[in-house]
Coordinates of C-alpha atoms and ligand atoms in Angstrom, one line a residue:
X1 CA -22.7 93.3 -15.0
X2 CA -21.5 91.1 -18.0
X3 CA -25.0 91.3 -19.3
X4 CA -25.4 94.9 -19.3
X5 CA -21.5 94.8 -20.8
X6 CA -22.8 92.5 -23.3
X7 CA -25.3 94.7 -24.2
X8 CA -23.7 97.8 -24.5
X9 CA -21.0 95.9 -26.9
X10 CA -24.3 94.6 -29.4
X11 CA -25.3 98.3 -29.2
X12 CA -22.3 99.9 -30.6
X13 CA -21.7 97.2 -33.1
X14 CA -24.8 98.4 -35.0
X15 CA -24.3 101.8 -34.5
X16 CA -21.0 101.5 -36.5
X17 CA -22.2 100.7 -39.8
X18 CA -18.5 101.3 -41.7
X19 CA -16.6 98.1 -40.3
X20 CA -17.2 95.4 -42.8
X21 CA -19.2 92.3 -41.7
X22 CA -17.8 88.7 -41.9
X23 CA -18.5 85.0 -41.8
X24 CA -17.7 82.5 -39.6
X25 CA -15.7 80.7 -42.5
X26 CA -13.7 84.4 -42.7
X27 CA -12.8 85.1 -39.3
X28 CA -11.1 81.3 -39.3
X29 CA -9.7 81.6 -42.5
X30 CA -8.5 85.4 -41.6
X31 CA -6.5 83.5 -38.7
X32 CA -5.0 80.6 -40.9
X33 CA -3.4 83.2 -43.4
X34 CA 0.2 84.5 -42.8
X35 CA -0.3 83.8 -39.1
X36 CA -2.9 86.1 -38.2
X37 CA -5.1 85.5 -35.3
X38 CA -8.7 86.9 -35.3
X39 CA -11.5 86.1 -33.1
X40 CA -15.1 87.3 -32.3
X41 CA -16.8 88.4 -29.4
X42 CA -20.6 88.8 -28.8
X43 CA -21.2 89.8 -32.7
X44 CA -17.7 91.7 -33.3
X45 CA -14.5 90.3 -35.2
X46 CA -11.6 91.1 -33.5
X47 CA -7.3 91.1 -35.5
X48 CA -5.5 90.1 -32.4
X49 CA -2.5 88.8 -34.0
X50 CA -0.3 91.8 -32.7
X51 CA -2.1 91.4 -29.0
X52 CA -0.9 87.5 -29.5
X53 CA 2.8 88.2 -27.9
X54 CA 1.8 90.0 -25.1
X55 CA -1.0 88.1 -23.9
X56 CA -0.2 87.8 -20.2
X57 CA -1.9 83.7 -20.4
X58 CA 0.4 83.4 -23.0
X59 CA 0.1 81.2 -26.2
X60 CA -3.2 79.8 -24.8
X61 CA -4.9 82.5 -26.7
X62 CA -3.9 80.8 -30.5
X63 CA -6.7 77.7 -28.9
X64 CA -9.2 80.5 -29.6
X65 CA -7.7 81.3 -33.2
X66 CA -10.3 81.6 -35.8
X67 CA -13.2 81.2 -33.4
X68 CA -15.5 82.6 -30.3
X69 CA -13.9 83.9 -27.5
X70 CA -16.4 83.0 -25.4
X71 CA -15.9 79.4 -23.8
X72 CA -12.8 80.2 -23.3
X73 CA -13.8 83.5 -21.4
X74 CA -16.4 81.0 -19.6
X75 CA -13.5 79.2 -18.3
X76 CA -11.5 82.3 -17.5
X77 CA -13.7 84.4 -16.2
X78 CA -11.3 86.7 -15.1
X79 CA -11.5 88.3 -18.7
X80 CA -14.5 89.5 -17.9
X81 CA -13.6 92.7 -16.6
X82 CA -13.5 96.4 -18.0
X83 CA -9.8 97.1 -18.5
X84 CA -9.7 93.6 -20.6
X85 CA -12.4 94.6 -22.6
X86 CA -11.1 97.6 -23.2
X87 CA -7.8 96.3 -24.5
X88 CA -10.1 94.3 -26.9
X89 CA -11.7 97.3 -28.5
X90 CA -8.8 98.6 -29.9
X91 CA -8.6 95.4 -32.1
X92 CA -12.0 95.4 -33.6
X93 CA -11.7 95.2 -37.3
X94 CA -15.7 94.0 -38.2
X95 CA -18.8 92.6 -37.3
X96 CA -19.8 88.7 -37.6
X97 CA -22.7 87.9 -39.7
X98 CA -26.0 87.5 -37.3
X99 CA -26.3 83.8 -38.9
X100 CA -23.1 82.6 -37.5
X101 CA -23.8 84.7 -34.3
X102 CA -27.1 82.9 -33.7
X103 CA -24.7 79.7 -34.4
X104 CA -22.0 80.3 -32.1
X105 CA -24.7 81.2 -29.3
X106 CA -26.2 78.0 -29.8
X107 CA -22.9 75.9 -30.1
X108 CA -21.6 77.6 -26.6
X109 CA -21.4 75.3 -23.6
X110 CA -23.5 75.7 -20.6
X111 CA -21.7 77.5 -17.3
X112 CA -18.7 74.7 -17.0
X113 CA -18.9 76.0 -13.1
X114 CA -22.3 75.2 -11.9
X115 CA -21.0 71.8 -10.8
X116 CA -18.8 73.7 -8.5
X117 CA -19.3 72.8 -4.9
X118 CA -20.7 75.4 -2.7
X119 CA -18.0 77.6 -0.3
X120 CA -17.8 78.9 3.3
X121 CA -18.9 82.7 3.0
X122 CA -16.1 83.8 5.3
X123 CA -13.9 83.0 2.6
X124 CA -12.6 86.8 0.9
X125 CA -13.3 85.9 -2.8
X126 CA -10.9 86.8 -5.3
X127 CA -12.7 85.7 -8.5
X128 CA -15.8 83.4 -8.6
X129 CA -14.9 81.6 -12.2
X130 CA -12.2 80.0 -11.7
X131 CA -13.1 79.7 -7.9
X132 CA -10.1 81.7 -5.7
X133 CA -10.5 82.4 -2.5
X134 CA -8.7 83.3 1.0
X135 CA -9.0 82.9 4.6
X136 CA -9.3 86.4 6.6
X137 CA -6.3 87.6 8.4
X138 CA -8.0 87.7 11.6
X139 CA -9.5 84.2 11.4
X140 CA -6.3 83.0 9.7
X141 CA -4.2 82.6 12.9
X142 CA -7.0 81.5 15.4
X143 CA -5.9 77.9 14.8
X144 CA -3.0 76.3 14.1
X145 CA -4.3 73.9 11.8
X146 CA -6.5 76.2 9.0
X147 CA -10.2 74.3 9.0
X148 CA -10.5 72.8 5.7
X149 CA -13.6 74.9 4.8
X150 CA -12.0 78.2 5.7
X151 CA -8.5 77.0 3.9
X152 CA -7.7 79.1 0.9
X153 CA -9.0 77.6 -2.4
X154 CA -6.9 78.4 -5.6
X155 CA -8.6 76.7 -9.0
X156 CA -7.4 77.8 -12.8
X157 CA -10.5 75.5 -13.8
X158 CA -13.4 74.1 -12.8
X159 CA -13.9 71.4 -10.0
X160 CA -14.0 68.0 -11.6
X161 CA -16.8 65.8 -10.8
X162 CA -14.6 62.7 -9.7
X163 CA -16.5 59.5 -9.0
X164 CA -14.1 57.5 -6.6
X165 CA -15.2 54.0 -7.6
X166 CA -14.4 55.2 -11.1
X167 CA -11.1 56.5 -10.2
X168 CA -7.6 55.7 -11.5
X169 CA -4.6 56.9 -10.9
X170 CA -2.0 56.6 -14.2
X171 CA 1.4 56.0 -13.3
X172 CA 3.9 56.4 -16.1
X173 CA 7.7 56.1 -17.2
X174 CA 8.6 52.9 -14.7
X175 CA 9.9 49.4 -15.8
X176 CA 6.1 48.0 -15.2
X177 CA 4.9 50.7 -18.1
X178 CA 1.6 52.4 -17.6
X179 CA 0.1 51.2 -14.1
X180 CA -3.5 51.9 -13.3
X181 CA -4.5 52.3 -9.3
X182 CA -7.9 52.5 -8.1
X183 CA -8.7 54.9 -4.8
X184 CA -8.8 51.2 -3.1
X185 CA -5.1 50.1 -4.5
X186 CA -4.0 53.5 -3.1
X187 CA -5.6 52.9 0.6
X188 CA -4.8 49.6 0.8
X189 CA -1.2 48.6 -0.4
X190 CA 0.7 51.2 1.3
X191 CA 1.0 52.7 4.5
X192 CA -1.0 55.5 5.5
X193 CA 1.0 58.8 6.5
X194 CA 0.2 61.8 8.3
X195 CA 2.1 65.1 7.4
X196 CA 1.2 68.5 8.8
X197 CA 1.8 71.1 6.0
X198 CA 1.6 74.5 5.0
X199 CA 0.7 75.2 1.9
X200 CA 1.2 78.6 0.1
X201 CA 0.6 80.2 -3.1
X202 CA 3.2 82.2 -5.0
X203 CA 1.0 84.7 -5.2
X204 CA 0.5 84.9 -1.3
X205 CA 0.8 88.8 -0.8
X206 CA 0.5 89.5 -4.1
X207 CA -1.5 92.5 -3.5
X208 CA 1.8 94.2 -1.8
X209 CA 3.2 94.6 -5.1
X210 CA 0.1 95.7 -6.7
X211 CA 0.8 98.8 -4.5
X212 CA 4.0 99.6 -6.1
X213 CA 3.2 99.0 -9.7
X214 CA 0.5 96.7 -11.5
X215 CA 1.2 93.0 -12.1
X216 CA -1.1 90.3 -13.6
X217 CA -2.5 87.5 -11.2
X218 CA -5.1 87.3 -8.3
X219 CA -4.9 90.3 -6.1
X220 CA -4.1 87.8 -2.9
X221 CA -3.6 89.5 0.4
X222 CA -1.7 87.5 3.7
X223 CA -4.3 84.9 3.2
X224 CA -3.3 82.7 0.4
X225 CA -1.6 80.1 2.7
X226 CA -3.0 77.4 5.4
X227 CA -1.9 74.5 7.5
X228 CA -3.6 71.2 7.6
X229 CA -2.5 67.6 8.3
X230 CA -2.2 65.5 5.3
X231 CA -3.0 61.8 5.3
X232 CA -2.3 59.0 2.4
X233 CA 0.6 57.4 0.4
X234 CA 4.2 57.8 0.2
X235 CA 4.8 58.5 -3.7
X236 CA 8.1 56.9 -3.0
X237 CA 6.4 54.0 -1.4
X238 CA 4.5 54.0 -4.8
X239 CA 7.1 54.8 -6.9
X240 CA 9.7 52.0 -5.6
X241 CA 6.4 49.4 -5.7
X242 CA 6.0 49.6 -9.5
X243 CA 9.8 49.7 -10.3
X244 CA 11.6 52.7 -9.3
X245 CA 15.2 51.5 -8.2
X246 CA 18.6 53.0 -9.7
X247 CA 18.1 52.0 -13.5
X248 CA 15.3 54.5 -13.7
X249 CA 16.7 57.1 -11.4
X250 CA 20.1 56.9 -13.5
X251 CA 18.1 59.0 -16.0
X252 CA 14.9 60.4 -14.4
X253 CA 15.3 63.9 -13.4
X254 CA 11.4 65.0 -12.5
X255 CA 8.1 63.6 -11.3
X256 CA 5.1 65.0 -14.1
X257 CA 1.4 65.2 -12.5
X258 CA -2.0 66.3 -14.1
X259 CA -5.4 67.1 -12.5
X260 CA -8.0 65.7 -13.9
X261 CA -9.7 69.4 -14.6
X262 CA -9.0 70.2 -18.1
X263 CA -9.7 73.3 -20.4
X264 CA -11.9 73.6 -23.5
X265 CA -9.3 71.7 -25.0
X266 CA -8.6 68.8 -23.0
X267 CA -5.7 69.7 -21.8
X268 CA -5.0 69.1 -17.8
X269 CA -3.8 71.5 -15.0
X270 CA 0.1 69.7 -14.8
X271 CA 3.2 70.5 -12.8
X272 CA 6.3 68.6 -12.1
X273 CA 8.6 68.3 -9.3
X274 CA 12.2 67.4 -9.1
X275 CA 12.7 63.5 -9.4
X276 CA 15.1 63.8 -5.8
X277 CA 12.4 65.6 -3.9
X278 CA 9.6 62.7 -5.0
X279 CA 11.4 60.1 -4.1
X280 CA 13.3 61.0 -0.7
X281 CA 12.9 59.1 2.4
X282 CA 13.0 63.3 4.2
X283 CA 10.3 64.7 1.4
X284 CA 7.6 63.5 2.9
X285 CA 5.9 64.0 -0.8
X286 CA 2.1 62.1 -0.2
X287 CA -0.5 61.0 -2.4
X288 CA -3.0 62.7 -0.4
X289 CA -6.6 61.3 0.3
X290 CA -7.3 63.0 3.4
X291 CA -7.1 66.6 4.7
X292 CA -7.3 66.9 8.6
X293 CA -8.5 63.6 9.0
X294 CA -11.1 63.3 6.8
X295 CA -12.1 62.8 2.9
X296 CA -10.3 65.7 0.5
X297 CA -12.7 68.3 -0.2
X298 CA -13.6 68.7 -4.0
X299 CA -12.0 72.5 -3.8
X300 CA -8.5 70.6 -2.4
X301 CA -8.5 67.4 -4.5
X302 CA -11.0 65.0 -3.7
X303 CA -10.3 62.0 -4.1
X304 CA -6.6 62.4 -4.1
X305 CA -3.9 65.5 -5.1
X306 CA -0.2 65.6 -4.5
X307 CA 1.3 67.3 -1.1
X308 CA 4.8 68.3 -1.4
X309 CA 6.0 69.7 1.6
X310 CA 8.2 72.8 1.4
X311 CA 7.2 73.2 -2.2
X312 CA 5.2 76.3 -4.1
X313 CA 1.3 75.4 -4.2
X314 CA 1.6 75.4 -7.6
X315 CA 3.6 71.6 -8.0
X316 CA 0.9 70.1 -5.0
X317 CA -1.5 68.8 -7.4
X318 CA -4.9 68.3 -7.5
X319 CA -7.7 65.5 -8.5
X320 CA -4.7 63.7 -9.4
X321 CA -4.9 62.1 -12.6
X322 CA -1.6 60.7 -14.0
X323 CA 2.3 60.9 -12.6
X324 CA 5.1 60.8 -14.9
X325 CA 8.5 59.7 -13.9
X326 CA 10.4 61.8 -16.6
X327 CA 13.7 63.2 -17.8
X328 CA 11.8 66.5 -18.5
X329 CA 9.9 69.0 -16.8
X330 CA 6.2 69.2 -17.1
X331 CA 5.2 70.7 -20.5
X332 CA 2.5 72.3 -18.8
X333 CA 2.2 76.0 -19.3
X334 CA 2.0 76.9 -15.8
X335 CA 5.3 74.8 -14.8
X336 CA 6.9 76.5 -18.5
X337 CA 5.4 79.9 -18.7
X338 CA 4.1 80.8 -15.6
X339 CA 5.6 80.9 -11.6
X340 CA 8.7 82.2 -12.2
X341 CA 10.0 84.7 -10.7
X342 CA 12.1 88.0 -12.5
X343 CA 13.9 90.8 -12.2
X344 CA 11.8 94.1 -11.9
X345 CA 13.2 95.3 -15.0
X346 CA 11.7 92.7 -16.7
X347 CA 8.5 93.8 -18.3
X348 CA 5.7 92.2 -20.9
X349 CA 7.5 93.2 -23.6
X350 CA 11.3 91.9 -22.7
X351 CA 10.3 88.4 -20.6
X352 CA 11.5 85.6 -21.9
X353 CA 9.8 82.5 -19.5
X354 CA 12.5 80.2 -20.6
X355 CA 15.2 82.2 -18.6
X356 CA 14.2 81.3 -15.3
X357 CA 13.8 78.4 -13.7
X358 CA 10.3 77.1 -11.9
X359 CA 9.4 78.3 -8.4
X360 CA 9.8 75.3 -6.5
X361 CA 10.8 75.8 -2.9
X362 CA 9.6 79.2 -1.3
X363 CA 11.5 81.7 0.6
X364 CA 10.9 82.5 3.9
X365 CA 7.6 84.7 4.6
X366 CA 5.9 85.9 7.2
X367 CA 2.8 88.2 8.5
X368 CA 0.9 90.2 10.7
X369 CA -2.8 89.2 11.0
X370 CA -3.9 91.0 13.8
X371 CA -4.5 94.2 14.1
X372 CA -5.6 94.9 10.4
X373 CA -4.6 97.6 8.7
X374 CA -6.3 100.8 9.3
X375 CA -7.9 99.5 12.6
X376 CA -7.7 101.7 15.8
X377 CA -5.4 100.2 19.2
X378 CA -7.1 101.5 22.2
X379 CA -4.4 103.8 23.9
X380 CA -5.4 103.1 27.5
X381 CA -5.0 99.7 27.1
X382 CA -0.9 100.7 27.3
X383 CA 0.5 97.7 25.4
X384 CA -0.9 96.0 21.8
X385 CA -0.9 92.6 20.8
X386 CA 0.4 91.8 17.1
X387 CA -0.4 88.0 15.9
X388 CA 0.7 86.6 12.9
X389 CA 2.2 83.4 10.7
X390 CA 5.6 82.7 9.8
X391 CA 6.8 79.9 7.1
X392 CA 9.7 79.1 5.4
X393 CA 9.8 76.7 2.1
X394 CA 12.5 73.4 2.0
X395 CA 12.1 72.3 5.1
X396 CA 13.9 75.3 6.7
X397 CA 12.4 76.2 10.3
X398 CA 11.4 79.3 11.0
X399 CA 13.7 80.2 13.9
X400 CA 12.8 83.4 14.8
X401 CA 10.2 86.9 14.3
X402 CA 11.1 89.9 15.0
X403 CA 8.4 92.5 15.2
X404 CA 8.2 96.3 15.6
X405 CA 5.9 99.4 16.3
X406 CA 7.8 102.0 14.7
X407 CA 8.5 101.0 11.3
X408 CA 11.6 98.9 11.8
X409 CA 13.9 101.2 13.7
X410 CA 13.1 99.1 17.2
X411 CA 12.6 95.6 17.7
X412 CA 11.0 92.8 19.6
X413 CA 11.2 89.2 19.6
X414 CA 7.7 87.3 18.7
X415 CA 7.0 84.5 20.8
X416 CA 6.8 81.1 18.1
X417 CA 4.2 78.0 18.5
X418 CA 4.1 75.3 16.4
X419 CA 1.8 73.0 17.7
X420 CA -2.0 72.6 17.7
X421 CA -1.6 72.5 21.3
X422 CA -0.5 75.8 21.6
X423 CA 2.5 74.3 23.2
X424 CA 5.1 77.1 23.0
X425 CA 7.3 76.2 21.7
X426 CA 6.5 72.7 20.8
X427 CA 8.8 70.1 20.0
X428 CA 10.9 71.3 17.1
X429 CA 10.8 68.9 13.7
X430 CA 13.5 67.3 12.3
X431 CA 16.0 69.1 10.7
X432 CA 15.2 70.2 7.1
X433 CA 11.7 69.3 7.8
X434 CA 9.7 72.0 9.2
X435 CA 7.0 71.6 6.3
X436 CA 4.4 73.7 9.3
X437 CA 4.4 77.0 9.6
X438 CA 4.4 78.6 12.8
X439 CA 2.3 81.3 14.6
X440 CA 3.7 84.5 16.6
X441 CA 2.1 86.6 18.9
X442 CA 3.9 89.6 21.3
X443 CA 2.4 92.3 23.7
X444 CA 4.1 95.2 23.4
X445 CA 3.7 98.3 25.5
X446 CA 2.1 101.2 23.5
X447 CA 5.5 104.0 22.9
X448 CA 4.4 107.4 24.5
X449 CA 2.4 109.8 23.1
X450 CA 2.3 107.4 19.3
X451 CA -0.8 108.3 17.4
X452 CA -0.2 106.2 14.5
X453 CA 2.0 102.9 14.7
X454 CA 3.9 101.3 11.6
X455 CA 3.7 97.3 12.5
X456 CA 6.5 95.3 10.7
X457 CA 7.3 91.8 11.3
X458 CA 10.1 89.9 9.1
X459 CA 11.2 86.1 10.0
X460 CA 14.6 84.2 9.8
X461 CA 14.7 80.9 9.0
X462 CA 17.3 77.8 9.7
X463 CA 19.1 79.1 6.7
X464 CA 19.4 82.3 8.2
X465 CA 17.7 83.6 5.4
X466 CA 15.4 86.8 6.3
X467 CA 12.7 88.8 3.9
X468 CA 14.2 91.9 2.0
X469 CA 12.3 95.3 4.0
X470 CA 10.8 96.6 0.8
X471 CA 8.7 95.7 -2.0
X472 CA 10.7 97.3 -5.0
X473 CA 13.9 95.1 -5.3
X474 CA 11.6 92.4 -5.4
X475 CA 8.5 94.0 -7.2
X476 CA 8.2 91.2 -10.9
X477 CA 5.6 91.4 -13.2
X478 CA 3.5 88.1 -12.3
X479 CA 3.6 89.4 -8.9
X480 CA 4.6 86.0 -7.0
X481 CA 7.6 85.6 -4.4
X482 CA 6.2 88.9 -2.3
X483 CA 7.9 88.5 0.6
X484 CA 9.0 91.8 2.2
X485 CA 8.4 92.4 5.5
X486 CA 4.8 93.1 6.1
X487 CA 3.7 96.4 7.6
X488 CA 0.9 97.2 9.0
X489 CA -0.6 100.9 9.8
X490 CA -2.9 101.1 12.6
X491 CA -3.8 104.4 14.9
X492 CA -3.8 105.1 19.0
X493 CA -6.5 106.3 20.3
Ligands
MTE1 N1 -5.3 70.2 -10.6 C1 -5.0 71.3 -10.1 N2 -4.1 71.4 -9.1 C2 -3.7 72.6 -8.5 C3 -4.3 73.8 -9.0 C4 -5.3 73.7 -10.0 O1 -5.8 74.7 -10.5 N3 -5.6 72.5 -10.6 N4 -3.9 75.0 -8.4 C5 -2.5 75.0 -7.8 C6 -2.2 76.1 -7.1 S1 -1.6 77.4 -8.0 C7 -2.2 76.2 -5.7 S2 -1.6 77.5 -4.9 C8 -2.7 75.1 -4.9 C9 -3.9 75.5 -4.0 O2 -4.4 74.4 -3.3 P1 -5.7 74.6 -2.5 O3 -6.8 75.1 -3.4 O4 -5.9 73.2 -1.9 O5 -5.4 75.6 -1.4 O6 -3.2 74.0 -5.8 C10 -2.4 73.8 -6.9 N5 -2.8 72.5 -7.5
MO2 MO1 -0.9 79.1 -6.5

């Protein structure tokens, strides 16, 4: 597809003789004069300055400035799609030179994803480049610990190639200075602990608001979520090893980490947590090596990525390169300008990323996996089973799911297990540390005479706190926090 694109894109640049041709030394000095960003793309020269602002990556795009779009379209490959280069188009002001074309072709980097590691078919694919991926509903609560393989997979980059004898571990901003671990350090002076977690993307759902009105990210479904047992180091158990005590804490607000996969530039995936979270005896916050009891795959970290229970996928970090014990925030444009959540006023042209704080702890979610939408419930069968998952972010237990058939005017009362023995219940966490999710599942007898059912199911957690009933109070433009209750249309026949 990108090919024939391509193609079509050469075609039309000669056939539109009028648009002045450039150099390479042009289009960069074009973008260094009063501000003005150009770039080119397979032979054209495009004036983006104006596009600059609302670029939904945000100021990202300057890194290209004066130069080829294309390894940075290499890295995010989710530009490679009609509507984007569509909104290209309208910027084209000239054609690049076929010298500095053949140039640029030559200077491009080889496919920076073919080292990726290869991925369980079943997974639902939701771009290739950078490598997203979810678990299907149906499979999704067959287990109560998600098998590593069929666990969702969210990468902005690619996979780094991590060679664990090589591997160290920065640690930064404690009375010792920079500190260096090795995978062995990491294994061997601290205790091993085990943590089952749930781990969910803000953009879990995502595809619920998509229905309402178009946002940018990953069109997710229910599946963006999983639960796995965690194994490796306290960070507190690290931190307070190399120096952490009061001094530091009397001025440390936040915990920094960055992944070891970088951009064209160099520069890391990073998010930060807050300092209180990192370093509590009831966070639980690991330096993960293990993911249900063996080795980290390379999609979830290998050799070692950050679990913070409770906390938005986004902060549990990945082929962990370096942790910062800081007075700031992570600089990082996806803890600055990105995962934040705002009101569905707020558009493209009116957000302002500084006015809300970072998604950190989730709100309480919850789904129906089984029956899938649009599938038939045989009516002789009198009575239907729903299944689903339930989750809560903080620590906050899920307490309770109510379900119904008819669009929420009736309701039942899901039975909860949370435990891979399918114990039900099984024995309940400590308080403010229900990092697991919990599965549901109710038979309920078919209403007479129904030939469509509307499925709902919406949780409470230890809070109290329940999901809002519709999408449009909660509807933002990056599409992350959707929560409402989930409904599900199936027919009787
Ligand atoms: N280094 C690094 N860490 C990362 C990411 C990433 O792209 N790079 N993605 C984050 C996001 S947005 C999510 S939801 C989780 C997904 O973890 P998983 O792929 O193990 O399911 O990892 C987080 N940690
Ligand atoms: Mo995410």
């Amino acid at each position: 597809m990108d090919f024939i694109r391509g193609e079509q894109a050469a075609t039309s640049v000669t056939r539109a003789p009028s648009l002045p041709v450039y150099t390479q030394e042009e289009v960069t000095k074009h973008s260094s004069i009063d501000n003005g960003v150009w770039v080119t793309y397979k032979g054209s020269v495009y004036d983006i300055t104006e596009f600059v602002a609302i670029h939904p990556g945000g100021d990202k795009i300057l890194l290209a400035a004066g130069g080829a779009l294309e390894p940075f379209w290499a890295l995010y490959a989710v530009h490679g799609q009609d509507h984007v280069l569509d909104i290209l188009s309208e910027y084209k002001v000239g054609i690049l030179q076929p010298e500095d074309c053949k140039k640029q072709e030559m200077a491009n980097p080889a496919d920076p994803y073919s080292t990726d590691p290869p991925r369980h078919p079943a997974l639902v694919v939701n771009s290739s480049k950078p490598f997203n991926g979810e678990t299907p509903p149906s499979l999704l609560t067959d287990s109560y610990i998600t098998p590593s393989a069929l666990f969702f997979k969210r990468n902005h980059l690619p996979v780094p190639q991590v060679d664990p004898a090589k591997y160290k571990l920065q640690l930064e901003g404690l009375p010792e200075g920079t500190v260096s671990l090795t995978l062995d350090d990491l294994k061997s002076r601290f205790p091993k602990h085990t943590v089952t977690a749930t781990l969910q993307c803000a953009g879990n759902r995502r595809s619920d608001m998509n229905k309402i009105k178009q946002v940018k990210g990953l069109n997710w479904g229910v599946g963006a979520i999983g639960n796995a047992t965690w194994s490796g180091a306290r960070l507190r158990d690290v931190l307070s090893f190399y120096g952490f005590g009061p001094e530091v804490a009397a001025k440390a607000r936040h915990v920094q980490f960055e992944g070891l996969d970088q951009d064209t530039t160099g520069t890391p995936y990073a998010a930060s947590i807050p300092l209180s979270k990192a370093v509590s005896e009831e966070g639980d916050v690991l330096l993960a090596y293990e993911m249900n009891g063996e080795d980290l795959p390379a999609d979830h970290g290998y050799p070692v990525r950050v679990v913070v229970p409770g906390i938005v996928g986004a902060r549990n970090v990945k082929w962990l390169g370096k942790i910062v014990v800081s007075e700031e925030e992570s600089k990082s444009h996806w803890q600055q300008n990105d995962y934040k959540g705002f009101s569905p006023g707020t558009d493209w042209d009116t957000v302002d990323f500084k006015s809300a704080p970072a998604i950190q702890e989730l709100p309480v979610q919850s789904a129906i996996t089984w029956p899938e939408e649009g599938s038939t419930v045989d009516h002789s069968m009198k009575e239907v089973t729903l299944k689903g998952y339930a989750w809560s972010g903080g620590g906050r237990e899920v307490v309770r799911v109510d379900v119904s058939l008819d669009g929420g005017k009736t309701w039942h009362v899901a039975e909860l297990q949370n435990s891979e023995t399918g114990q039900k219940p099984g024995p309940p966490p400590p308080p403010g540390r229900a990092w697991a999710w919990k599965l549901w599942e109710i038979t309920i007898p078919l209403p007479e005479g129904a030939q469509e059912l509307e499925l709902v199911c919406k949780a409470v957690d230890s809070s109290y706190n329940s999901q809002p009933d519709t999408v449009s109070p909660i509807w933002n433009l990056r599409g992350v926090l959707s929560t409402a209750w989930h409904r599900v249309k199936v027919k009787v026949e």
